[in-house]
């Protein structure tokens, strides 16, 4: 039909519908009390004779038609994205039943330009300045304080006599002699750091600052006498320090380890950014007009349900989660719906790419997927596959695998650059092959 809809015509023969009628009469028997029969024990023939079959037939139609509709959708692999409109065309009172179900389906779109996509990722290259900064951070706990013969700088420790007055009353909690404070830590009020930076021993500082409590209009009045300025002197980063305070025999060995960790984390971040960026760039090729609202709504509801289940497993409700995060409900819904819209575009784009490039899923691909599920749940592959087949989920599994293969196809061909626009070699984003041999096995066992 027009409007991205299909119509299913369904026929239910009387012999098949009898089981639905039986269930309806059993349900009716529990609701109707007849003399001489306990609740739920009145035979169907007695009920038919006393109250007729019209009510039971309507109950059977109401309860049974959704199941027949679902069976028809599974049988013909109709990819529905919205609830159906069901119209009974015959058999409402007697005989075979026929009904039409009009339902919106996932649209098929066409995309172009996917062969020239560019994705920006964080550079996986090692930054030597970050390595030096990490080493300096490791030196911190081994530093010593020494008097600084200069004005105070950020990071220095200043010993001072401090007096704070509010509305002519001295605040005992903030008034103290020989109080030590690290410049730049932002511990009290911003003005304190501003006044101390550049101050020298013997300086007397007086200034006012807004009260941290917004309800207090009167400012805080500070009086400070700078008594001592100390700076942290770090030990020299050398082989002796590394051998004594780390797990490595030399500074070079420590830096090599830090480089490898940075290289590995950078590679992982770049790989994830490439995958997400490729999917988003592909989805952007689908216009908003090609994404039906029903598909966005379905994706939104799936996300809400998935989040609710995850939170429930953690002992939280969705409302509690929003309270803890302080996120307004309207903003939460808007953000989740925006994500759903993006996901819907990516879904349609991946399907279009798979179609355009004739990407298919083989039986071997399905077997590998079910083998992975089998390993996770510890059950035979045959049982897993049979359950998916009985539930009519094989088309969905095949579709998900096809989209995954399409994304892998795209990732292999997308142009990847760093934040500076430099081209990144795809080989640098591949994880190194594990070492083989006796030495590698021993190292792995030790690790």
Tab-separated table of C-alpha atoms in Angstrom:
chain	number	residue	atom	x	y	z
A	1	UNK	CA	0.000	0.000	0.000
A	2	UNK	CA	0.980	3.652	-0.169
A	3	UNK	CA	2.501	5.352	2.831
A	4	UNK	CA	5.008	2.572	3.455
A	5	UNK	CA	2.314	0.162	4.600
A	6	UNK	CA	1.347	-3.413	3.738
A	7	UNK	CA	-1.926	-5.278	4.114
A	8	UNK	CA	-2.053	-8.860	5.350
A	9	UNK	CA	-5.138	-10.895	4.511
A	10	UNK	CA	-5.627	-13.700	7.054
A	11	UNK	CA	-8.077	-16.623	7.002
A	12	UNK	CA	-8.776	-18.691	10.134
A	13	UNK	CA	-10.674	-21.905	9.507
A	14	UNK	CA	-13.327	-23.065	11.971
A	15	UNK	CA	-11.383	-26.149	13.085
A	16	UNK	CA	-8.407	-23.967	14.051
A	17	UNK	CA	-10.569	-21.364	15.767
A	18	UNK	CA	-12.241	-24.040	17.936
A	19	UNK	CA	-9.298	-24.037	20.338
A	20	UNK	CA	-9.741	-20.285	20.866
A	21	UNK	CA	-13.467	-20.812	21.506
A	22	UNK	CA	-12.678	-23.525	24.063
A	23	UNK	CA	-10.345	-21.183	25.929
A	24	UNK	CA	-12.975	-18.450	25.842
A	25	UNK	CA	-15.659	-20.754	27.306
A	26	UNK	CA	-13.288	-21.913	30.057
A	27	UNK	CA	-12.617	-18.290	30.907
A	28	UNK	CA	-16.346	-17.571	30.846
A	29	UNK	CA	-17.068	-20.549	33.119
A	30	UNK	CA	-14.939	-18.935	35.833
A	31	UNK	CA	-16.894	-15.703	35.595
A	32	UNK	CA	-20.467	-17.060	35.357
A	33	UNK	CA	-22.128	-18.891	38.259
A	34	UNK	CA	-24.657	-21.585	37.286
A	35	UNK	CA	-26.740	-23.590	39.762
A	36	UNK	CA	-25.294	-27.058	40.310
A	37	UNK	CA	-21.798	-26.245	39.080
A	38	UNK	CA	-18.749	-25.027	40.937
A	39	UNK	CA	-16.999	-21.915	39.502
A	40	UNK	CA	-15.067	-22.878	36.383
A	41	UNK	CA	-16.656	-26.358	36.110
A	42	UNK	CA	-19.698	-25.623	33.924
A	43	UNK	CA	-19.400	-27.551	30.589
A	44	UNK	CA	-19.251	-25.613	27.347
A	45	UNK	CA	-22.539	-27.071	26.068
A	46	UNK	CA	-24.353	-25.921	29.202
A	47	UNK	CA	-22.927	-22.419	28.834
A	48	UNK	CA	-23.919	-22.307	25.168
A	49	UNK	CA	-27.442	-23.405	26.036
A	50	UNK	CA	-27.814	-20.898	28.868
A	51	UNK	CA	-26.124	-17.746	27.543
A	52	UNK	CA	-25.371	-18.473	23.875
A	53	UNK	CA	-22.017	-18.425	22.082
A	54	UNK	CA	-21.899	-14.801	20.938
A	55	UNK	CA	-20.053	-13.460	23.989
A	56	UNK	CA	-17.517	-16.292	23.992
A	57	UNK	CA	-16.879	-15.804	20.267
A	58	UNK	CA	-16.164	-12.117	20.791
A	59	UNK	CA	-13.776	-12.991	23.635
A	60	UNK	CA	-12.057	-15.553	21.399
A	61	UNK	CA	-11.692	-13.016	18.607
A	62	UNK	CA	-10.314	-10.379	20.947
A	63	UNK	CA	-7.778	-12.733	22.506
A	64	UNK	CA	-6.910	-14.810	19.453
A	65	UNK	CA	-6.629	-12.376	16.548
A	66	UNK	CA	-3.397	-10.733	17.794
A	67	UNK	CA	-1.757	-14.179	17.889
A	68	UNK	CA	-2.901	-15.015	14.350
A	69	UNK	CA	-1.599	-11.643	13.208
A	70	UNK	CA	1.812	-12.312	14.789
A	71	UNK	CA	1.930	-15.759	13.156
A	72	UNK	CA	1.211	-14.210	9.754
A	73	UNK	CA	3.915	-11.560	10.273
A	74	UNK	CA	6.482	-14.231	11.177
A	75	UNK	CA	5.465	-16.528	8.323
A	76	UNK	CA	5.883	-13.817	5.699
A	77	UNK	CA	8.770	-12.022	7.486
A	78	UNK	CA	6.979	-8.669	7.493
A	79	UNK	CA	9.274	-6.101	9.113
A	80	UNK	CA	6.657	-4.143	11.077
A	81	UNK	CA	7.474	-0.940	12.956
A	82	UNK	CA	4.063	0.016	14.352
A	83	UNK	CA	0.879	-1.585	15.756
A	84	UNK	CA	-1.557	-2.846	13.085
A	85	UNK	CA	-5.050	-1.704	12.172
A	86	UNK	CA	-7.157	-4.906	12.167
A	87	UNK	CA	-10.475	-5.130	10.330
A	88	UNK	CA	-12.598	-8.302	10.550
A	89	UNK	CA	-14.156	-8.762	7.124
A	90	UNK	CA	-16.079	-12.029	7.694
A	91	UNK	CA	-16.906	-14.677	10.302
A	92	UNK	CA	-17.508	-12.373	13.247
A	93	UNK	CA	-20.686	-14.290	14.097
A	94	UNK	CA	-20.036	-17.758	12.606
A	95	UNK	CA	-17.983	-19.739	10.111
A	96	UNK	CA	-14.382	-19.137	8.962
A	97	UNK	CA	-12.915	-15.829	10.038
A	98	UNK	CA	-11.122	-13.455	7.710
A	99	UNK	CA	-9.448	-10.219	8.678
A	100	UNK	CA	-7.150	-7.648	7.133
A	101	UNK	CA	-4.226	-6.153	9.022
A	102	UNK	CA	-2.748	-2.912	7.708
A	103	UNK	CA	0.633	-2.118	9.234
A	104	UNK	CA	3.538	0.237	8.619
A	105	UNK	CA	6.813	-1.470	7.722
A	106	UNK	CA	10.449	-0.456	7.770
A	107	UNK	CA	11.164	1.538	4.608
A	108	UNK	CA	13.860	0.771	2.077
A	109	UNK	CA	16.085	3.751	1.296
A	110	UNK	CA	18.911	4.397	-1.126
A	111	UNK	CA	22.109	6.224	-0.189
A	112	UNK	CA	25.022	7.629	-2.129
A	113	UNK	CA	28.424	9.016	-1.226
A	114	UNK	CA	29.296	6.294	1.275
A	115	UNK	CA	32.465	5.497	-0.676
A	116	UNK	CA	33.950	8.926	0.165
A	117	UNK	CA	33.244	9.233	3.896
A	118	UNK	CA	35.847	10.690	6.249
A	119	UNK	CA	36.010	10.075	9.990
A	120	UNK	CA	38.008	12.036	12.562
A	121	UNK	CA	39.478	10.085	15.486
A	122	UNK	CA	41.909	10.907	18.303
A	123	UNK	CA	45.485	10.294	17.214
A	124	UNK	CA	46.788	6.855	18.267
A	125	UNK	CA	50.372	8.140	18.171
A	126	UNK	CA	52.367	8.368	21.405
A	127	UNK	CA	52.684	11.883	22.847
A	128	UNK	CA	56.084	12.196	24.504
A	129	UNK	CA	54.957	15.261	26.454
A	130	UNK	CA	52.240	13.157	28.090
A	131	UNK	CA	54.820	10.487	28.926
A	132	UNK	CA	57.027	13.100	30.620
A	133	UNK	CA	53.978	14.474	32.457
A	134	UNK	CA	53.107	10.987	33.712
A	135	UNK	CA	56.630	10.485	34.994
A	136	UNK	CA	56.508	13.863	36.721
A	137	UNK	CA	53.217	12.878	38.315
A	138	UNK	CA	54.833	9.714	39.627
A	139	UNK	CA	57.620	11.816	41.160
A	140	UNK	CA	55.103	13.870	43.163
A	141	UNK	CA	54.844	11.618	46.252
A	142	UNK	CA	58.651	11.613	46.561
A	143	UNK	CA	59.033	15.416	46.454
A	144	UNK	CA	60.261	17.525	49.357
A	145	UNK	CA	59.185	21.001	50.478
A	146	UNK	CA	61.753	23.776	50.434
A	147	UNK	CA	61.469	27.481	51.153
A	148	UNK	CA	60.965	29.534	48.009
A	149	UNK	CA	62.945	32.781	47.789
A	150	UNK	CA	60.379	34.347	45.414
A	151	UNK	CA	56.712	35.337	45.211
A	152	UNK	CA	54.152	32.550	45.503
A	153	UNK	CA	53.132	30.592	42.408
A	154	UNK	CA	50.367	28.123	41.700
A	155	UNK	CA	51.223	24.847	43.427
A	156	UNK	CA	53.233	26.457	46.238
A	157	UNK	CA	52.292	25.918	49.875
A	158	UNK	CA	51.752	29.144	51.766
A	159	UNK	CA	51.747	29.257	55.556
A	160	UNK	CA	49.792	32.252	56.860
A	161	UNK	CA	47.799	33.761	59.641
A	162	UNK	CA	44.266	34.160	58.325
A	163	UNK	CA	41.364	36.100	59.838
A	164	UNK	CA	37.856	36.116	58.288
A	165	UNK	CA	35.083	38.445	59.450
A	166	UNK	CA	31.410	38.392	58.472
A	167	UNK	CA	29.098	41.187	59.588
A	168	UNK	CA	31.634	42.309	62.233
A	169	UNK	CA	31.875	38.793	63.668
A	170	UNK	CA	35.038	36.710	63.379
A	171	UNK	CA	34.395	33.285	61.892
A	172	UNK	CA	36.160	30.807	64.155
A	173	UNK	CA	36.222	28.021	61.589
A	174	UNK	CA	38.061	30.215	59.068
A	175	UNK	CA	40.327	32.120	61.458
A	176	UNK	CA	43.601	30.376	62.217
A	177	UNK	CA	47.309	30.977	62.761
A	178	UNK	CA	49.914	29.024	60.778
A	179	UNK	CA	47.339	27.847	58.319
A	180	UNK	CA	48.864	26.074	55.297
A	181	UNK	CA	47.204	26.430	51.929
A	182	UNK	CA	48.148	25.292	48.399
A	183	UNK	CA	47.869	28.138	45.930
A	184	UNK	CA	45.440	27.398	43.135
A	185	UNK	CA	43.482	24.646	44.867
A	186	UNK	CA	40.293	26.751	45.037
A	187	UNK	CA	39.514	25.575	48.529
A	188	UNK	CA	37.799	28.630	50.041
A	189	UNK	CA	36.973	31.491	47.667
A	190	UNK	CA	38.467	32.345	44.248
A	191	UNK	CA	39.753	35.664	45.560
A	192	UNK	CA	42.097	33.890	48.008
A	193	UNK	CA	44.053	32.245	45.192
A	194	UNK	CA	44.114	35.509	43.238
A	195	UNK	CA	45.599	37.392	46.228
A	196	UNK	CA	48.145	34.738	47.192
A	197	UNK	CA	49.557	34.272	43.685
A	198	UNK	CA	52.415	36.772	43.482
A	199	UNK	CA	52.477	37.496	47.227
A	200	UNK	CA	55.771	37.423	49.173
A	201	UNK	CA	56.746	36.502	52.729
A	202	UNK	CA	55.805	39.364	55.088
A	203	UNK	CA	52.984	40.689	52.899
A	204	UNK	CA	49.721	41.682	54.555
A	205	UNK	CA	46.678	41.135	52.380
A	206	UNK	CA	43.214	42.526	52.968
A	207	UNK	CA	40.291	41.912	50.621
A	208	UNK	CA	36.612	41.029	50.503
A	209	UNK	CA	34.874	38.120	48.799
A	210	UNK	CA	31.284	37.124	48.204
A	211	UNK	CA	29.902	34.701	50.792
A	212	UNK	CA	29.676	31.127	49.413
A	213	UNK	CA	26.078	31.041	50.643
A	214	UNK	CA	24.072	32.917	48.017
A	215	UNK	CA	21.474	33.847	50.617
A	216	UNK	CA	24.085	35.860	52.539
A	217	UNK	CA	24.353	39.360	51.102
A	218	UNK	CA	27.157	40.639	53.343
A	219	UNK	CA	30.678	39.779	52.030
A	220	UNK	CA	33.490	38.007	53.837
A	221	UNK	CA	36.389	40.242	54.964
A	222	UNK	CA	39.829	38.601	54.803
A	223	UNK	CA	42.996	39.657	56.605
A	224	UNK	CA	46.099	37.599	55.790
A	225	UNK	CA	49.747	37.688	56.901
A	226	UNK	CA	52.040	35.616	54.654
A	227	UNK	CA	54.623	33.842	56.871
A	228	UNK	CA	56.219	31.195	54.626
A	229	UNK	CA	56.229	30.092	50.987
A	230	UNK	CA	57.351	26.576	50.134
A	231	UNK	CA	57.723	24.852	46.815
A	232	UNK	CA	57.844	21.136	46.066
A	233	UNK	CA	61.219	19.963	44.797
A	234	UNK	CA	60.951	16.719	42.865
A	235	UNK	CA	63.703	14.121	42.797
A	236	UNK	CA	65.524	13.617	39.537
A	237	UNK	CA	63.921	11.086	37.261
A	238	UNK	CA	66.788	8.691	36.599
A	239	UNK	CA	67.565	4.996	36.564
A	240	UNK	CA	68.265	4.916	40.310
A	241	UNK	CA	64.887	6.454	41.161
A	242	UNK	CA	63.073	4.131	38.745
A	243	UNK	CA	64.808	1.018	40.117
A	244	UNK	CA	64.018	1.995	43.727
A	245	UNK	CA	60.424	3.179	43.353
A	246	UNK	CA	58.923	1.343	40.369
A	247	UNK	CA	58.772	-2.170	38.967
A	248	UNK	CA	61.340	-1.316	36.301
A	249	UNK	CA	65.145	-1.394	36.343
A	250	UNK	CA	65.621	1.841	34.421
A	251	UNK	CA	63.856	5.056	33.465
A	252	UNK	CA	63.839	4.001	29.809
A	253	UNK	CA	62.079	0.738	30.705
A	254	UNK	CA	59.456	2.680	32.676
A	255	UNK	CA	58.880	5.072	29.782
A	256	UNK	CA	58.652	2.179	27.309
A	257	UNK	CA	55.905	0.656	29.447
A	258	UNK	CA	54.065	3.985	29.622
A	259	UNK	CA	54.399	4.365	25.853
A	260	UNK	CA	52.945	0.927	25.219
A	261	UNK	CA	50.009	1.600	27.554
A	262	UNK	CA	49.366	4.948	25.880
A	263	UNK	CA	49.701	3.355	22.445
A	264	UNK	CA	47.241	0.605	23.388
A	265	UNK	CA	44.665	2.953	24.968
A	266	UNK	CA	45.044	5.409	22.080
A	267	UNK	CA	44.528	2.641	19.565
A	268	UNK	CA	41.428	1.403	21.392
A	269	UNK	CA	39.987	4.926	21.545
A	270	UNK	CA	40.688	5.489	17.850
A	271	UNK	CA	39.149	2.139	16.871
A	272	UNK	CA	35.976	2.915	18.840
A	273	UNK	CA	35.818	6.437	17.385
A	274	UNK	CA	36.291	5.072	13.863
A	275	UNK	CA	33.448	2.585	14.298
A	276	UNK	CA	31.042	5.081	15.853
A	277	UNK	CA	32.080	7.836	13.452
A	278	UNK	CA	31.636	5.617	10.393
A	279	UNK	CA	28.144	4.616	11.508
A	280	UNK	CA	27.129	8.215	12.239
A	281	UNK	CA	28.575	9.495	8.955
A	282	UNK	CA	26.707	6.795	7.059
A	283	UNK	CA	23.481	7.578	8.916
A	284	UNK	CA	23.840	11.241	7.988
A	285	UNK	CA	23.379	10.218	4.344
A	286	UNK	CA	19.742	9.360	5.167
A	287	UNK	CA	17.471	12.390	5.223
A	288	UNK	CA	15.027	12.997	8.067
A	289	UNK	CA	12.154	12.683	5.602
A	290	UNK	CA	13.139	9.058	4.940
A	291	UNK	CA	12.927	8.126	8.632
A	292	UNK	CA	9.318	7.390	9.626
A	293	UNK	CA	8.189	8.603	13.026
A	294	UNK	CA	6.982	5.088	13.856
A	295	UNK	CA	10.534	3.752	13.496
A	296	UNK	CA	11.904	6.432	15.817
A	297	UNK	CA	9.146	5.689	18.348
A	298	UNK	CA	9.893	1.965	18.222
A	299	UNK	CA	13.611	2.592	18.773
A	300	UNK	CA	12.815	5.041	21.594
A	301	UNK	CA	10.570	2.531	23.368
A	302	UNK	CA	13.194	-0.193	22.979
A	303	UNK	CA	15.806	2.074	24.564
A	304	UNK	CA	13.526	2.969	27.475
A	305	UNK	CA	12.729	-0.686	28.062
A	306	UNK	CA	16.388	-1.694	27.868
A	307	UNK	CA	17.425	1.038	30.303
A	308	UNK	CA	14.605	0.139	32.694
A	309	UNK	CA	15.691	-3.508	32.723
A	310	UNK	CA	19.325	-2.561	33.366
A	311	UNK	CA	18.356	-0.207	36.187
A	312	UNK	CA	15.989	-2.768	37.662
A	313	UNK	CA	18.838	-5.270	37.759
A	314	UNK	CA	20.742	-2.672	39.802
A	315	UNK	CA	17.797	-2.120	42.132
A	316	UNK	CA	16.849	1.268	40.704
A	317	UNK	CA	13.788	2.602	38.951
A	318	UNK	CA	13.905	4.974	36.011
A	319	UNK	CA	12.468	7.764	38.172
A	320	UNK	CA	15.149	7.205	40.838
A	321	UNK	CA	17.851	7.314	38.168
A	322	UNK	CA	16.652	10.691	36.931
A	323	UNK	CA	16.471	11.998	40.497
A	324	UNK	CA	20.047	10.899	41.218
A	325	UNK	CA	21.364	12.475	38.018
A	326	UNK	CA	19.304	15.620	38.526
A	327	UNK	CA	18.113	15.446	34.935
A	328	UNK	CA	14.643	16.845	34.210
A	329	UNK	CA	12.266	14.299	32.728
A	330	UNK	CA	11.642	16.438	29.651
A	331	UNK	CA	15.370	16.682	28.916
A	332	UNK	CA	15.850	12.950	29.491
A	333	UNK	CA	13.057	12.116	27.041
A	334	UNK	CA	14.338	14.626	24.482
A	335	UNK	CA	17.905	13.257	24.625
A	336	UNK	CA	16.764	9.657	24.407
A	337	UNK	CA	14.497	10.428	21.476
A	338	UNK	CA	17.329	12.208	19.659
A	339	UNK	CA	19.485	9.117	20.143
A	340	UNK	CA	16.626	6.978	18.851
A	341	UNK	CA	16.373	9.120	15.723
A	342	UNK	CA	20.097	8.779	15.056
A	343	UNK	CA	19.920	5.033	15.605
A	344	UNK	CA	16.984	4.733	13.197
A	345	UNK	CA	18.900	6.590	10.467
A	346	UNK	CA	21.957	4.367	10.971
A	347	UNK	CA	19.751	1.269	10.830
A	348	UNK	CA	18.250	2.284	7.486
A	349	UNK	CA	21.646	3.330	6.118
A	350	UNK	CA	23.329	0.035	6.990
A	351	UNK	CA	20.500	-1.914	5.383
A	352	UNK	CA	20.816	0.248	2.269
A	353	UNK	CA	24.588	-0.276	2.166
A	354	UNK	CA	24.198	-4.055	2.519
A	355	UNK	CA	21.720	-4.045	-0.352
A	356	UNK	CA	23.847	-1.811	-2.568
A	357	UNK	CA	26.985	-3.902	-2.044
A	358	UNK	CA	25.200	-7.301	-2.092
A	359	UNK	CA	26.349	-8.121	1.435
A	360	UNK	CA	24.678	-11.330	2.597
A	361	UNK	CA	24.718	-13.567	5.653
A	362	UNK	CA	25.610	-17.208	5.114
A	363	UNK	CA	24.627	-20.234	7.161
A	364	UNK	CA	28.218	-20.303	8.410
A	365	UNK	CA	27.764	-16.768	9.740
A	366	UNK	CA	24.633	-17.861	11.602
A	367	UNK	CA	26.400	-20.934	12.958
A	368	UNK	CA	29.261	-18.787	14.242
A	369	UNK	CA	26.809	-16.415	15.935
A	370	UNK	CA	24.921	-19.233	17.639
A	371	UNK	CA	28.214	-20.845	18.660
A	372	UNK	CA	29.161	-17.611	20.394
A	373	UNK	CA	25.810	-17.466	22.208
A	374	UNK	CA	26.189	-21.133	23.119
A	375	UNK	CA	29.572	-20.456	24.683
A	376	UNK	CA	28.195	-17.539	26.673
A	377	UNK	CA	25.215	-19.418	28.136
A	378	UNK	CA	26.789	-22.868	28.272
A	379	UNK	CA	24.156	-24.677	26.212
A	380	UNK	CA	24.307	-26.737	22.984
A	381	UNK	CA	24.324	-24.811	19.712
A	382	UNK	CA	21.464	-26.909	18.332
A	383	UNK	CA	19.241	-25.954	21.272
A	384	UNK	CA	20.044	-22.251	20.888
A	385	UNK	CA	19.301	-22.277	17.168
A	386	UNK	CA	16.061	-24.216	17.684
A	387	UNK	CA	14.838	-21.691	20.269
A	388	UNK	CA	15.504	-18.759	17.928
A	389	UNK	CA	13.754	-20.596	15.108
A	390	UNK	CA	10.713	-21.463	17.248
A	391	UNK	CA	10.429	-17.838	18.353
A	392	UNK	CA	10.595	-16.654	14.748
A	393	UNK	CA	13.772	-14.691	15.493
A	394	UNK	CA	16.025	-16.093	12.764
A	395	UNK	CA	15.212	-13.233	10.328
A	396	UNK	CA	16.074	-10.683	13.032
A	397	UNK	CA	19.383	-12.413	13.796
A	398	UNK	CA	20.207	-12.588	10.109
A	399	UNK	CA	19.337	-8.897	9.696
A	400	UNK	CA	21.534	-7.842	12.632
A	401	UNK	CA	24.460	-9.859	11.277
A	402	UNK	CA	23.986	-8.339	7.839
A	403	UNK	CA	24.111	-4.822	9.280
A	404	UNK	CA	27.208	-5.727	11.278
A	405	UNK	CA	28.926	-7.031	8.149
A	406	UNK	CA	27.933	-3.871	6.282
A	407	UNK	CA	29.501	-1.716	9.002
A	408	UNK	CA	32.681	-3.806	8.915
A	409	UNK	CA	32.752	-3.344	5.126
A	410	UNK	CA	32.464	0.411	5.567
A	411	UNK	CA	35.106	0.617	8.292
A	412	UNK	CA	37.647	-1.062	6.018
A	413	UNK	CA	37.135	1.650	3.389
A	414	UNK	CA	36.425	4.848	5.280
A	415	UNK	CA	39.110	7.565	5.292
A	416	UNK	CA	40.447	8.151	8.816
A	417	UNK	CA	42.157	11.377	9.946
A	418	UNK	CA	43.231	12.806	13.289
A	419	UNK	CA	42.143	16.122	14.809
A	420	UNK	CA	44.824	17.907	12.793
A	421	UNK	CA	43.561	16.439	9.535
A	422	UNK	CA	46.502	14.066	9.139
A	423	UNK	CA	45.723	10.785	7.411
A	424	UNK	CA	45.926	7.767	9.732
A	425	UNK	CA	47.159	4.482	8.357
A	426	UNK	CA	44.506	1.829	8.945
A	427	UNK	CA	47.257	-0.653	9.854
A	428	UNK	CA	48.082	1.424	12.937
A	429	UNK	CA	44.568	0.739	14.254
A	430	UNK	CA	44.988	-3.009	14.143
A	431	UNK	CA	45.822	-4.783	17.392
A	432	UNK	CA	49.211	-6.540	17.256
A	433	UNK	CA	49.167	-10.282	16.715
A	434	UNK	CA	49.831	-12.253	19.914
A	435	UNK	CA	53.315	-13.673	20.157
A	436	UNK	CA	53.790	-17.393	19.648
A	437	UNK	CA	56.350	-19.784	20.981
A	438	UNK	CA	57.511	-20.990	24.375
A	439	UNK	CA	58.707	-17.568	25.539
A	440	UNK	CA	55.390	-15.943	24.693
A	441	UNK	CA	53.486	-18.704	26.504
A	442	UNK	CA	55.614	-18.277	29.607
A	443	UNK	CA	55.127	-14.513	29.600
A	444	UNK	CA	51.394	-14.947	29.202
A	445	UNK	CA	51.217	-17.431	32.073
A	446	UNK	CA	53.212	-15.054	34.299
A	447	UNK	CA	50.913	-12.178	33.415
